[in-house]
Short mmCIF file of C-alpha atoms in Angstrom, two decimals:
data_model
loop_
_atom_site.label_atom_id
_atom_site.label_comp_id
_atom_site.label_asym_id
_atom_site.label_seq_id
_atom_site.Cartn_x
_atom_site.Cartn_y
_atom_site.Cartn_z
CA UNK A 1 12.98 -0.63 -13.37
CA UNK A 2 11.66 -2.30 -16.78
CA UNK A 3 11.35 -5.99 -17.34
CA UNK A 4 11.92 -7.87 -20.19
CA UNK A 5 8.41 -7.67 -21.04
CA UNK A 6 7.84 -3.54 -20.39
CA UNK A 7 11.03 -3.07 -22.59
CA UNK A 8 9.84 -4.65 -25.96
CA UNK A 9 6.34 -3.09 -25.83
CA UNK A 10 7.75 0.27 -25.15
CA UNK A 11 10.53 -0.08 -27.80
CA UNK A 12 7.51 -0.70 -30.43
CA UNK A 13 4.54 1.32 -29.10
CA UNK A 14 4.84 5.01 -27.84
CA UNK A 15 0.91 5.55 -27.67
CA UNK A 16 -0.04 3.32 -24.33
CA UNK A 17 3.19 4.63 -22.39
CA UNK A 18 1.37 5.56 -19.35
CA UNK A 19 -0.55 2.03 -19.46
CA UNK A 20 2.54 0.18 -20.00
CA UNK A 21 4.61 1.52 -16.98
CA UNK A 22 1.12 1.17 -14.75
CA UNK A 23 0.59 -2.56 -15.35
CA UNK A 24 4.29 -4.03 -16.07
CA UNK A 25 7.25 -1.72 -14.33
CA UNK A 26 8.70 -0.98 -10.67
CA UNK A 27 8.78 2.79 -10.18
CA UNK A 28 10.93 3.97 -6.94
CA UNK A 29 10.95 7.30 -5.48
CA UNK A 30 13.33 8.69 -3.37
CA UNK A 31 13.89 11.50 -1.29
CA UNK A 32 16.99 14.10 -0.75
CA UNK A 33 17.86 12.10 2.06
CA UNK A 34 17.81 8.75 0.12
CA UNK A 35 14.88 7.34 1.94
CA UNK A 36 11.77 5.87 -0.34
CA UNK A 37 8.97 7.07 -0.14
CA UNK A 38 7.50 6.07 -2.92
CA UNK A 39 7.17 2.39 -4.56
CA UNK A 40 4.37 1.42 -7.40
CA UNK A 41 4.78 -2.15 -7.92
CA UNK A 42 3.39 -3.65 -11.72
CA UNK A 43 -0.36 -3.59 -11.76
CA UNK A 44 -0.63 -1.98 -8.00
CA UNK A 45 -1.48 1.84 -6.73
CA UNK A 46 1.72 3.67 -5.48
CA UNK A 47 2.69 2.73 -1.89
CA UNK A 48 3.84 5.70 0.36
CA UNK A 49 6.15 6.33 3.29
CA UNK A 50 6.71 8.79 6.05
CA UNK A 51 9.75 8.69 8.04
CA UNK A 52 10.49 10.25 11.47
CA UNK A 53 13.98 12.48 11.79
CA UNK A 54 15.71 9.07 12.78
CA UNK A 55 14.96 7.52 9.15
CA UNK A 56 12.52 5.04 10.91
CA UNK A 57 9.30 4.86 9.27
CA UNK A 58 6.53 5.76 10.81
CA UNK A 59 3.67 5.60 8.10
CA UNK A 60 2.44 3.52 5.22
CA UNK A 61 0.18 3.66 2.96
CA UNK A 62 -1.11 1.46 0.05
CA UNK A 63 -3.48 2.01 -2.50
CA UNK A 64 -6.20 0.29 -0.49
CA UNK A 65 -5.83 2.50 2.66
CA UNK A 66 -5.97 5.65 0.15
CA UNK A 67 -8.95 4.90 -0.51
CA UNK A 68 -10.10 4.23 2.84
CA UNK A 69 -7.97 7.40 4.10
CA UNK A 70 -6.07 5.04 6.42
CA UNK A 71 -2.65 5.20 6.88
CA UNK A 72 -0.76 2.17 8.74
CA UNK A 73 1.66 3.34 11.90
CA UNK A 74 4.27 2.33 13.60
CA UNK A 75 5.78 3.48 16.83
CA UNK A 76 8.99 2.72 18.19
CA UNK A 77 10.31 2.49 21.80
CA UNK A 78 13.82 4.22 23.25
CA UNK A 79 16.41 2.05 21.47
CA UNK A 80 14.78 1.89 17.82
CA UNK A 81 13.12 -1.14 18.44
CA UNK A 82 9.15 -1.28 16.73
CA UNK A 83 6.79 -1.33 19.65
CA UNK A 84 3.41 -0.83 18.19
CA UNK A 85 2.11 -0.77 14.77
CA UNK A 86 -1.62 -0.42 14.12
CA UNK A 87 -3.57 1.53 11.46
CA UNK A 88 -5.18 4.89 11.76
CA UNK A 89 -7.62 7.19 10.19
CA UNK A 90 -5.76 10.83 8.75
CA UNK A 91 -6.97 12.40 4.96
CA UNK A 92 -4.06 14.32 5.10
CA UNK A 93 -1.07 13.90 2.15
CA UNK A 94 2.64 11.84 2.68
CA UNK A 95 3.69 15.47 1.79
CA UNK A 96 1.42 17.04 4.92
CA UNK A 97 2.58 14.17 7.38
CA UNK A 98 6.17 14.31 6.54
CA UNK A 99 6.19 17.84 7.43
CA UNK A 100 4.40 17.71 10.27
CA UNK A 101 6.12 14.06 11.67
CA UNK A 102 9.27 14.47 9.99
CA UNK A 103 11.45 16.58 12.62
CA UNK A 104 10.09 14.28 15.49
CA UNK A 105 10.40 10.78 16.87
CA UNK A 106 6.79 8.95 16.89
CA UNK A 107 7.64 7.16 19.85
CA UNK A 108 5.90 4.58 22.41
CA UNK A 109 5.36 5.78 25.65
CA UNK A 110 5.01 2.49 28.10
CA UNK A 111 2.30 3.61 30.39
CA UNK A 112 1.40 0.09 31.82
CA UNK A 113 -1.71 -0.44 33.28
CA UNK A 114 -2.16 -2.65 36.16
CA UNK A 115 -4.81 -5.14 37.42
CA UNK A 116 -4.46 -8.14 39.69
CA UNK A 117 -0.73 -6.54 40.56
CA UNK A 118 0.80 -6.99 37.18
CA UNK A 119 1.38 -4.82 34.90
CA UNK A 120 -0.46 -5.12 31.29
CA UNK A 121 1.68 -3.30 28.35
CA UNK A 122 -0.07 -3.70 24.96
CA UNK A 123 -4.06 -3.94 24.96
CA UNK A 124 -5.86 -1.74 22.28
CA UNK A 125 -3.28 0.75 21.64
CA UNK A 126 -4.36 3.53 19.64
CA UNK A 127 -2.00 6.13 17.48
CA UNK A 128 -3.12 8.65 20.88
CA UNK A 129 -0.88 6.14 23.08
CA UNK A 130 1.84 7.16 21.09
CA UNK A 131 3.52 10.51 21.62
CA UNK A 132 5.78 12.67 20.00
CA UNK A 133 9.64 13.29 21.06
#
């Protein structure tokens, strides 16, 4: 998408293309199935997506984590709903995680643990709480 602004400097100067669409456009990428899973917003580092064979998805990643290798996650329980999201540490690719997340459902798995007699659901979940359906 080109503003205003990314229009008129392209339309007179060829030789900073590259810099131009970096710092001033919105550049969407999208996948066979329609999904993004890619968005560079002006003056920002791509942002990437993963999604699990129900379209849901299940990582994130902004420039910031990329350089970190961090991904953000995001589980979600029987009926679609999001029921954790946390980040995690993984150098691998959107490419390499699609493929091996892609044909499965990252979902929660409500193991509850209990002290005093009640039951305590969410304390310090890590991406190993969450399995794969």
């Amino acid at each position: 998408m080109l503003p205003p602004e990314a229009s008129a400097k392209l339309g007179n100067n060829t030789a900073n293309q590259n810099e131009i669409i970096s710092d001033l456009c919105y550049v969407y990428t999208y996948d066979d199935l329609n999904l993004c899973i890619s968005k560079k917003l002006p003056g920002c580092e791509p942002i990437h997506y993963v999604y699990d064979k129900y379209h849901h998805p299940i990582f994130s990643q902004d420039g910031n984590q990329r350089a970190k290798g961090q991904w953000a996650f995001t589980a979600y329980d029987r009926l679609g709903r999001v029921a954790y999201s946390g980040v995690t540490t993984d150098s691998r690719t959107a490419a390499q995680l699609q493929n091996a997340y892609g044909l499965s459902h990252y979902m929660a798995e409500f193991r509850p643990q209990i002290e005093l007699g009640y039951p305590i659901f969410y304390e310090n979940v890590s991406i190993n709480d969450i399995k794969l359906v």
